[in-house]
Amino acid sequence: MLDIEDEKIVDEVLEDFAAIAAIPRPSFHEKAVSDYLLGVFRALGCEVRQDAANNIIADRAASPGYESSPRVILQAHMDMVCVAEEGVEYDPLRDPIRLCRTGDELSAEGTSLGADDGAGIAMILYVFRHAEQVGPLRAIITTDEETGMSGAQALDAKVFSDADILINWDSENFDELTRGCAGSVGVDFRRELHWCNPMMSQAWNISVCGLLGGHSGERIGDGRGNAIRILAQTLHALKNAGISFSVASMTGGSARNAIAAEAEAVIATQSRREEILRVISDMEQHVRTVLGNVDPGISIKLSEVEMPAQIMGDSEMEALTDALLLLHTGVFQMSSTMPGLVETSANLGLIRTEGNEVWFSYFVRSSVDEKLGEIADACRILGTRLGLAVNIATPSPGWRERPQSELSDIMATIFEEQNGRPMKVGVIHAGLECGWHIKKAPHLDMVSIGVTTCDIHSPKERLDLTTVVPQVRLVMETLHTIARGKYTLK
Ligand SMILES: [Zn+2]
């Protein structure tokens, strides 16, 4: 339980958090929340700008006597991933998030909470309201972090020209300090279909399930199974076993940046159930051996379904399964400088049969931007060879760790003094807007922090309120230390 003083701070942070949660703010629909923030920062006496991408840039004057101290940028994003539990009626464009506090934990009723990154904004507002004996501060609250970082991409480089220090407030663990992240590029493959009428006697659903899935940045190094790939392997094995069949649909995965935990295909065939089952159970055994104890729940199931109205041609199906088998999923390379860190990886996240096409997504991450380009090139060649249309999105740049970060040293020292244990300092294999910032302003000394949240981007998202006050103290002391001239690196 929090004591009375701490409770007052948490209540005030929650007041701002609740005000933001009341405004629907999925990515690309941030105008209302952006206008709201414009008003809030203005009411705090800041000089505020709203740019064409609806990013908010707010300047707070230095405390008296600290006018010549270095400016510090505090940065968060205003959009959120809006998802609801099954059966919950929720319109992300109209409905507010309904907050629910249980003890020291905050969650939402039936939907994602938006602590990612509403917590970052509420914490920045707290600092703006209360910081004393600090130099000039700038808040940058961006739009559309979640679907492509287009807000960060659109930021005018000038917002970084009079500042050397940036704290990104969009991480998930209070005791972790991030000083580097991976870049990424999304590649979508599409195959147009020429539907045929099925002339077979039976139709079956083949479903790959029981896998762990997980975030493709955080969990890719574990070697977990990818259901989309395993589905392609199964179809390939059926063909190799001489079973003639046609595919009516392929569906799998839940997000581009999640390892596909489930995938299924509907096939039409003349072959008997036992023949198909034999191949499937051999494949299940094969995959089990490959995955070992990393992902032991894998199962491939067969069930009879109604005959589909249409099926794909053989060459279309082969092009798709070949592509899925040739695209590497998992780790390409581990970091040569940071033990245990994945340097480059790729993931098959989604496959869908829609209208007259099948499309699937391939998401590549790397802390070396050049490798994103190499793999994207290979994707283009592969797609062209197999007759698939390839769409390569604008890559999000990575953030390479700088050899020396005075900001990181200051914060880690203060953290240890205040909490009696060291802060975990490291680099992550996921994306942050810092990649765009550093591309525009290579001089920036940056870190990323955050209060502790769990299961973000899901209806189970939770915020650990016990981490609010220690993080306020950490940032206040950091700002004060910098203002007193303890920060020297230029
Ligand atoms: Zn976020």
XYZ file of C-alpha atoms and ligand atoms in Angstrom:
491
model
C 0.000 0.000 0.000
C 1.121 3.541 -0.725
C 1.548 6.068 2.059
C -0.424 9.310 2.062
C 2.241 11.479 0.422
C 2.806 8.933 -2.357
C -0.918 8.472 -2.812
C -1.257 12.199 -3.491
C 1.295 11.986 -6.314
C -0.328 8.864 -7.772
C -3.775 10.488 -7.600
C -2.536 13.497 -9.483
C -0.855 11.374 -12.177
C -4.055 9.334 -12.448
C -6.130 12.481 -12.888
C -4.208 13.341 -16.051
C -4.214 9.698 -17.120
C -8.013 9.508 -16.756
C -8.531 12.699 -18.739
C -6.511 11.245 -21.633
C -8.229 7.832 -21.332
C -11.595 9.573 -21.754
C -10.609 10.687 -25.259
C -10.622 7.913 -27.896
C -7.161 7.829 -29.468
C -6.364 4.910 -31.773
C -3.489 5.579 -34.192
C -4.461 7.976 -37.027
C -7.311 9.395 -34.895
C -5.373 11.628 -32.545
C -6.700 15.090 -33.427
C -8.985 15.287 -30.374
C -6.361 14.165 -27.867
C -3.765 16.369 -29.552
C -6.071 19.411 -29.180
C -6.690 18.468 -25.573
C -2.947 18.298 -24.826
C -2.405 21.600 -26.590
C -4.845 23.162 -24.126
C -3.333 21.461 -21.072
C 0.227 22.548 -21.833
C -0.985 26.055 -22.677
C -2.793 26.248 -19.342
C 0.522 25.338 -17.692
C 2.057 28.451 -19.204
C 4.070 26.613 -21.856
C 4.773 27.752 -25.359
C 3.018 25.056 -27.409
C 2.992 24.058 -31.062
C 0.880 21.481 -32.858
C 2.535 20.427 -36.120
C 0.914 19.104 -39.309
C 1.117 15.524 -38.006
C -0.672 16.641 -34.789
C 2.489 16.165 -32.731
C 2.597 18.448 -29.683
C 5.780 20.334 -28.829
C 5.579 22.229 -25.538
C 8.316 24.351 -23.973
C 8.480 25.021 -20.249
C 10.743 27.841 -19.096
C 13.597 27.099 -16.729
C 13.230 27.610 -12.995
C 14.586 31.022 -11.931
C 18.367 30.900 -11.860
C 18.583 27.838 -14.151
C 18.055 29.632 -17.463
C 21.449 28.619 -18.827
C 21.128 24.945 -17.865
C 20.845 22.456 -20.744
C 17.378 21.849 -22.167
C 15.955 18.368 -21.605
C 13.335 16.839 -23.902
C 10.749 14.479 -22.402
C 8.994 12.437 -25.064
C 5.967 10.126 -25.192
C 3.310 9.157 -27.756
C -0.408 9.912 -27.637
C -1.932 7.078 -29.715
C -2.760 3.657 -28.296
C -3.530 0.132 -29.440
C -7.287 -0.325 -28.924
C -8.360 -3.924 -28.373
C -11.289 -5.441 -26.487
C -11.993 -8.777 -24.898
C -14.187 -11.050 -26.924
C -17.837 -10.210 -26.329
C -17.127 -6.683 -25.087
C -18.846 -3.989 -27.140
C -16.243 -1.348 -27.855
C -15.928 1.292 -30.548
C -12.341 2.622 -30.386
C -13.385 5.785 -32.253
C -16.159 6.739 -29.810
C -15.846 4.936 -26.500
C -13.695 6.127 -23.612
C -11.458 3.667 -21.762
C -13.142 2.668 -18.495
C -10.493 2.596 -15.794
C -10.503 0.119 -12.978
C -8.210 0.383 -9.949
C -7.624 -2.670 -7.783
C -5.211 -1.886 -4.967
C -2.000 -0.704 -6.577
C -2.902 -1.898 -10.056
C -4.714 -0.022 -12.813
C -6.455 -1.799 -15.703
C -9.395 -1.164 -18.038
C -12.807 -2.796 -18.113
C -12.737 -5.186 -21.065
C -10.254 -3.242 -23.197
C -6.613 -2.286 -23.454
C -5.657 0.406 -20.941
C -3.490 2.702 -23.012
C -0.839 2.926 -20.279
C 1.308 2.533 -23.388
C 1.750 5.407 -23.620
C -0.812 7.377 -21.598
C 1.351 6.727 -18.555
C 4.271 8.465 -20.268
C 2.144 11.547 -20.983
C 0.679 11.679 -17.468
C 4.184 11.411 -15.957
C 5.491 14.192 -18.208
C 2.553 16.394 -17.171
C 3.346 15.710 -13.523
C 6.946 16.778 -14.081
C 5.804 19.889 -15.950
C 3.459 20.816 -13.106
C 5.877 20.253 -10.245
C 9.548 20.330 -11.274
C 11.612 22.870 -9.339
C 15.235 23.908 -9.772
C 15.396 22.539 -13.293
C 16.532 23.934 -16.620
C 14.275 24.453 -19.628
C 12.111 21.435 -20.512
C 10.473 20.456 -23.771
C 7.693 17.886 -24.061
C 7.259 16.163 -27.397
C 4.117 14.046 -27.613
C 3.924 12.237 -30.940
C 1.118 10.630 -32.940
C 0.944 7.190 -34.564
C 3.774 5.437 -32.757
C 1.953 2.139 -32.835
C 1.390 1.580 -36.523
C 4.409 3.152 -38.181
C 5.928 5.953 -36.103
C 4.787 8.458 -38.711
C 4.483 11.172 -36.041
C 8.114 10.809 -34.989
C 9.109 10.574 -38.637
C 7.320 13.856 -39.390
C 8.924 15.803 -36.524
C 10.897 18.820 -37.671
C 14.605 18.219 -36.919
C 14.693 21.761 -35.500
C 12.963 20.555 -32.322
C 16.235 18.816 -31.466
C 18.614 21.577 -32.555
C 18.704 23.397 -29.196
C 18.759 20.307 -26.965
C 21.275 17.523 -26.326
C 19.330 15.348 -23.914
C 16.158 13.335 -24.485
C 14.255 10.993 -22.188
C 11.820 8.765 -24.085
C 9.023 7.759 -21.684
C 7.693 4.694 -23.497
C 9.317 1.628 -21.938
C 7.693 -1.020 -19.786
C 9.826 -1.660 -16.744
C 10.590 0.803 -13.995
C 13.951 -0.783 -13.210
C 15.211 -0.892 -16.802
C 17.045 1.816 -18.705
C 17.209 1.397 -22.462
C 19.981 3.021 -24.480
C 19.552 1.455 -27.903
C 16.887 -0.268 -30.008
C 16.423 -2.130 -33.271
C 15.158 -0.744 -36.545
C 12.541 -2.582 -38.556
C 10.979 -2.965 -41.965
C 7.628 -4.530 -42.776
C 7.295 -6.462 -46.034
C 3.899 -7.580 -47.366
C 3.594 -10.293 -50.015
C 0.446 -10.669 -52.105
C -0.679 -13.291 -54.566
C -3.672 -12.701 -56.787
C -5.888 -15.775 -57.081
C -7.788 -17.247 -59.984
C -10.438 -19.288 -58.265
C -11.456 -22.743 -59.539
C -14.456 -24.898 -58.679
C -13.613 -27.777 -56.358
C -14.188 -31.188 -57.960
C -13.290 -33.136 -54.831
C -15.334 -35.167 -52.421
C -14.219 -33.872 -49.041
C -12.879 -30.744 -47.370
C -10.709 -30.500 -44.266
C -9.444 -27.851 -41.933
C -5.806 -28.247 -40.921
C -5.017 -26.168 -37.878
C -1.690 -25.499 -36.177
C -2.176 -24.447 -32.565
C -0.849 -24.656 -29.034
C 2.217 -22.490 -29.664
C 3.375 -19.738 -27.313
C 3.577 -16.874 -29.844
C 4.671 -13.608 -28.206
C 6.142 -10.251 -29.198
C 8.419 -10.635 -32.193
C 10.996 -8.253 -30.708
C 11.137 -9.613 -27.190
C 10.644 -13.332 -27.793
C 12.197 -14.055 -31.179
C 15.461 -15.198 -29.597
C 13.712 -18.020 -27.752
C 13.281 -20.143 -30.886
C 9.509 -20.466 -30.549
C 7.503 -22.104 -33.314
C 5.801 -20.007 -35.987
C 2.382 -21.433 -36.870
C 2.296 -19.910 -40.369
C 5.557 -21.554 -41.257
C 4.528 -24.887 -39.734
C 1.291 -24.753 -41.751
C 3.313 -24.266 -44.952
C 5.567 -27.186 -43.957
C 2.490 -29.364 -43.426
C 1.022 -28.524 -46.852
C 4.416 -29.200 -48.405
C 4.607 -32.571 -46.667
C 1.145 -33.527 -47.933
C 2.288 -32.803 -51.476
C 5.515 -34.774 -50.998
C 3.489 -37.714 -49.732
C 1.640 -37.819 -53.069
C -1.678 -36.594 -51.677
C -3.414 -34.456 -54.210
C -5.343 -31.543 -52.732
C -6.230 -27.912 -53.329
C -6.200 -25.050 -50.851
C -9.275 -22.867 -50.369
C -7.878 -20.532 -47.725
C -4.961 -19.846 -45.420
C -5.385 -17.757 -42.272
C -3.100 -17.186 -39.315
C -1.452 -14.879 -36.811
C -2.751 -11.895 -34.842
C -0.342 -9.026 -35.600
C 2.665 -8.202 -37.752
C 4.862 -7.907 -34.683
C 3.648 -11.060 -32.939
C 5.015 -14.550 -33.565
C 2.102 -16.423 -35.170
C 0.719 -18.822 -32.550
C -2.110 -20.179 -34.709
C -2.698 -20.797 -38.399
C -5.116 -22.860 -40.435
C -5.838 -23.899 -43.998
C -8.927 -25.366 -45.620
C -8.145 -27.994 -48.251
C -10.264 -30.036 -50.619
C -9.140 -33.542 -51.567
C -10.148 -37.038 -52.657
C -7.751 -38.652 -50.215
C -8.944 -40.485 -47.157
C -8.760 -39.158 -43.630
C -6.176 -41.770 -42.520
C -3.732 -40.825 -45.290
C -3.868 -37.147 -44.369
C -3.694 -37.901 -40.658
C -0.549 -39.982 -41.114
C 1.293 -37.084 -42.768
C 0.020 -34.596 -40.229
C 1.039 -36.636 -37.209
C 4.485 -37.244 -38.748
C 4.807 -33.498 -39.202
C 3.652 -32.835 -35.667
C 6.323 -35.221 -34.401
C 8.929 -33.575 -36.630
C 8.088 -30.085 -35.354
C 8.023 -31.296 -31.766
C 11.544 -32.621 -32.150
C 12.716 -29.372 -33.726
C 11.132 -27.173 -31.058
C 12.126 -29.426 -28.166
C 11.170 -28.003 -24.782
C 11.051 -24.417 -26.104
C 7.489 -24.644 -27.387
C 6.141 -28.080 -26.368
C 2.404 -27.434 -26.790
C 2.417 -27.616 -30.622
C -0.420 -29.560 -32.119
C -1.700 -29.986 -35.696
C -5.367 -30.847 -35.912
C -7.562 -32.134 -38.699
C -11.319 -31.660 -38.850
C -13.834 -32.160 -41.624
C -15.533 -29.004 -42.892
C -18.103 -28.039 -45.490
C -16.868 -28.022 -49.083
C -15.684 -24.475 -49.888
C -17.229 -22.712 -52.897
C -13.853 -22.119 -54.550
C -10.220 -23.272 -54.432
C -6.892 -21.798 -55.564
C -4.960 -23.070 -58.548
C -2.021 -25.411 -57.851
C 0.637 -22.950 -59.008
C -0.770 -20.212 -56.770
C -0.750 -22.483 -53.764
C 2.786 -23.641 -54.528
C 4.066 -20.089 -54.896
C 2.641 -19.247 -51.487
C 3.944 -22.286 -49.647
C 7.361 -21.985 -51.316
C 7.650 -18.360 -50.241
C 6.638 -19.209 -46.674
C 9.227 -21.991 -46.566
C 12.034 -19.940 -48.092
C 11.590 -16.895 -45.844
C 13.632 -17.411 -42.712
C 11.746 -16.844 -39.466
C 13.568 -16.357 -36.177
C 17.073 -15.115 -35.487
C 19.424 -14.256 -38.349
C 22.256 -13.128 -36.141
C 23.074 -12.438 -32.515
C 24.869 -9.257 -31.500
C 28.649 -9.486 -31.532
C 28.982 -6.813 -28.860
C 26.078 -7.467 -26.453
C 25.843 -11.049 -25.203
C 22.312 -12.421 -25.453
C 20.989 -9.591 -27.627
C 19.429 -10.510 -30.960
C 20.908 -8.324 -33.688
C 18.764 -9.323 -36.676
C 15.549 -11.358 -36.858
C 12.427 -11.816 -38.940
C 8.882 -12.940 -38.269
C 5.891 -14.175 -40.248
C 3.077 -12.387 -38.409
C -0.100 -12.544 -40.481
C -1.576 -14.485 -43.375
C -5.069 -13.823 -44.728
C -7.205 -14.958 -47.658
C -9.326 -11.976 -48.657
C -11.325 -11.373 -51.824
C -9.223 -12.523 -54.757
C -5.881 -12.692 -52.998
C -3.800 -14.171 -50.242
C -1.423 -11.842 -48.438
C 1.060 -12.330 -45.638
C 3.373 -10.093 -43.633
C 7.072 -10.498 -42.913
C 8.567 -8.217 -40.274
C 12.332 -7.764 -40.080
C 14.209 -6.184 -37.170
C 17.870 -5.304 -36.889
C 20.117 -3.040 -34.869
C 22.103 -2.578 -38.099
C 19.954 -0.540 -40.508
C 21.923 -1.773 -43.532
C 20.775 -5.337 -42.845
C 17.127 -4.284 -43.100
C 17.890 -3.159 -46.639
C 19.698 -6.404 -47.490
C 16.807 -8.572 -46.322
C 14.202 -6.343 -47.980
C 16.139 -6.744 -51.255
C 16.112 -10.519 -50.871
C 12.342 -10.375 -50.283
C 11.840 -8.429 -53.500
C 13.846 -10.999 -55.504
C 12.037 -13.929 -53.924
C 8.623 -12.384 -54.533
C 9.427 -11.605 -58.160
C 10.677 -15.163 -58.786
C 7.542 -16.661 -57.286
C 5.041 -14.284 -58.886
C 4.099 -12.502 -55.664
C 3.647 -8.744 -55.390
C 5.972 -7.324 -52.744
C 5.336 -4.130 -50.811
C 8.207 -2.864 -48.666
C 7.230 -0.247 -46.064
C 9.430 2.691 -45.091
C 12.003 1.228 -42.696
C 12.055 2.534 -39.121
C 15.660 3.297 -38.259
C 17.380 1.699 -35.291
C 19.037 3.521 -32.420
C 22.643 2.495 -32.062
C 23.959 2.601 -28.541
C 26.517 5.373 -28.103
C 29.760 4.264 -26.499
C 29.321 6.785 -23.710
C 26.063 8.152 -22.397
C 26.381 10.611 -19.578
C 22.601 10.733 -19.228
C 22.453 6.972 -18.781
C 25.257 7.094 -16.185
C 23.560 9.871 -14.208
C 20.197 8.115 -14.181
C 21.570 4.704 -13.292
C 23.535 6.217 -10.386
C 20.509 8.082 -9.050
C 18.332 4.976 -9.431
C 20.735 2.920 -7.351
C 20.990 5.608 -4.679
C 17.221 5.914 -4.440
C 16.268 2.253 -4.720
C 19.210 0.407 -3.228
C 19.699 -1.829 -6.249
C 21.215 -1.304 -9.693
C 19.145 -0.326 -12.695
C 19.256 -2.785 -15.589
C 20.905 -0.882 -18.423
C 20.731 -2.344 -21.924
C 19.686 -2.384 -25.532
C 16.456 -3.943 -26.810
C 15.546 -5.853 -29.970
C 12.323 -3.890 -30.386
C 11.526 -0.536 -31.920
C 11.301 2.895 -30.291
C 10.753 6.352 -31.743
C 14.316 7.097 -30.601
C 15.448 5.553 -33.906
C 13.841 8.447 -35.791
C 15.126 11.030 -33.312
C 18.740 9.883 -33.579
C 18.522 9.759 -37.361
C 17.591 13.462 -37.370
C 19.782 14.478 -34.456
C 22.818 12.213 -34.089
C 24.108 14.441 -31.270
C 21.294 13.434 -28.893
C 22.145 11.665 -25.656
C 18.995 9.578 -25.076
C 17.524 6.958 -22.791
C 14.141 5.278 -22.670
C 12.314 4.617 -19.392
C 8.802 3.784 -18.237
C 6.645 2.827 -15.299
C 6.010 -0.899 -15.062
C 3.228 -2.167 -17.305
C 2.196 -5.715 -18.256
C 0.482 -7.286 -21.265
C 0.388 -4.070 -23.285
C -1.608 -4.093 -26.548
C -4.055 -6.539 -24.943
C -7.231 -6.304 -22.830
C -5.113 -7.566 -19.921
C -2.891 -4.468 -19.982
C -2.062 -3.319 -16.439
C -0.112 -0.514 -14.822
C 1.788 -1.051 -11.567
C 1.043 2.098 -9.568
C 3.802 1.401 -7.024
C 6.349 2.362 -9.686
C 4.892 5.862 -10.309
C 6.413 7.668 -7.333
C 9.917 6.118 -7.536
C 10.019 7.060 -11.217
C 8.865 10.619 -10.524
C 11.696 10.874 -7.967
C 14.218 9.403 -10.407
C 13.341 11.874 -13.158
C 13.058 14.902 -10.860
C 16.482 14.192 -9.378
C 17.958 13.579 -12.836
C 16.603 16.909 -14.112
C 17.889 18.675 -11.027
C 21.326 17.078 -11.363
C 21.558 18.121 -15.015
C 20.378 21.651 -14.152
C 23.079 22.012 -11.506
C 25.688 21.597 -14.199
C 26.599 17.974 -13.540
C 26.077 17.236 -17.195
C 29.155 18.081 -19.200
C 29.279 15.948 -22.341
C 28.692 17.949 -25.492
Zn 4.362 2.718 -26.727
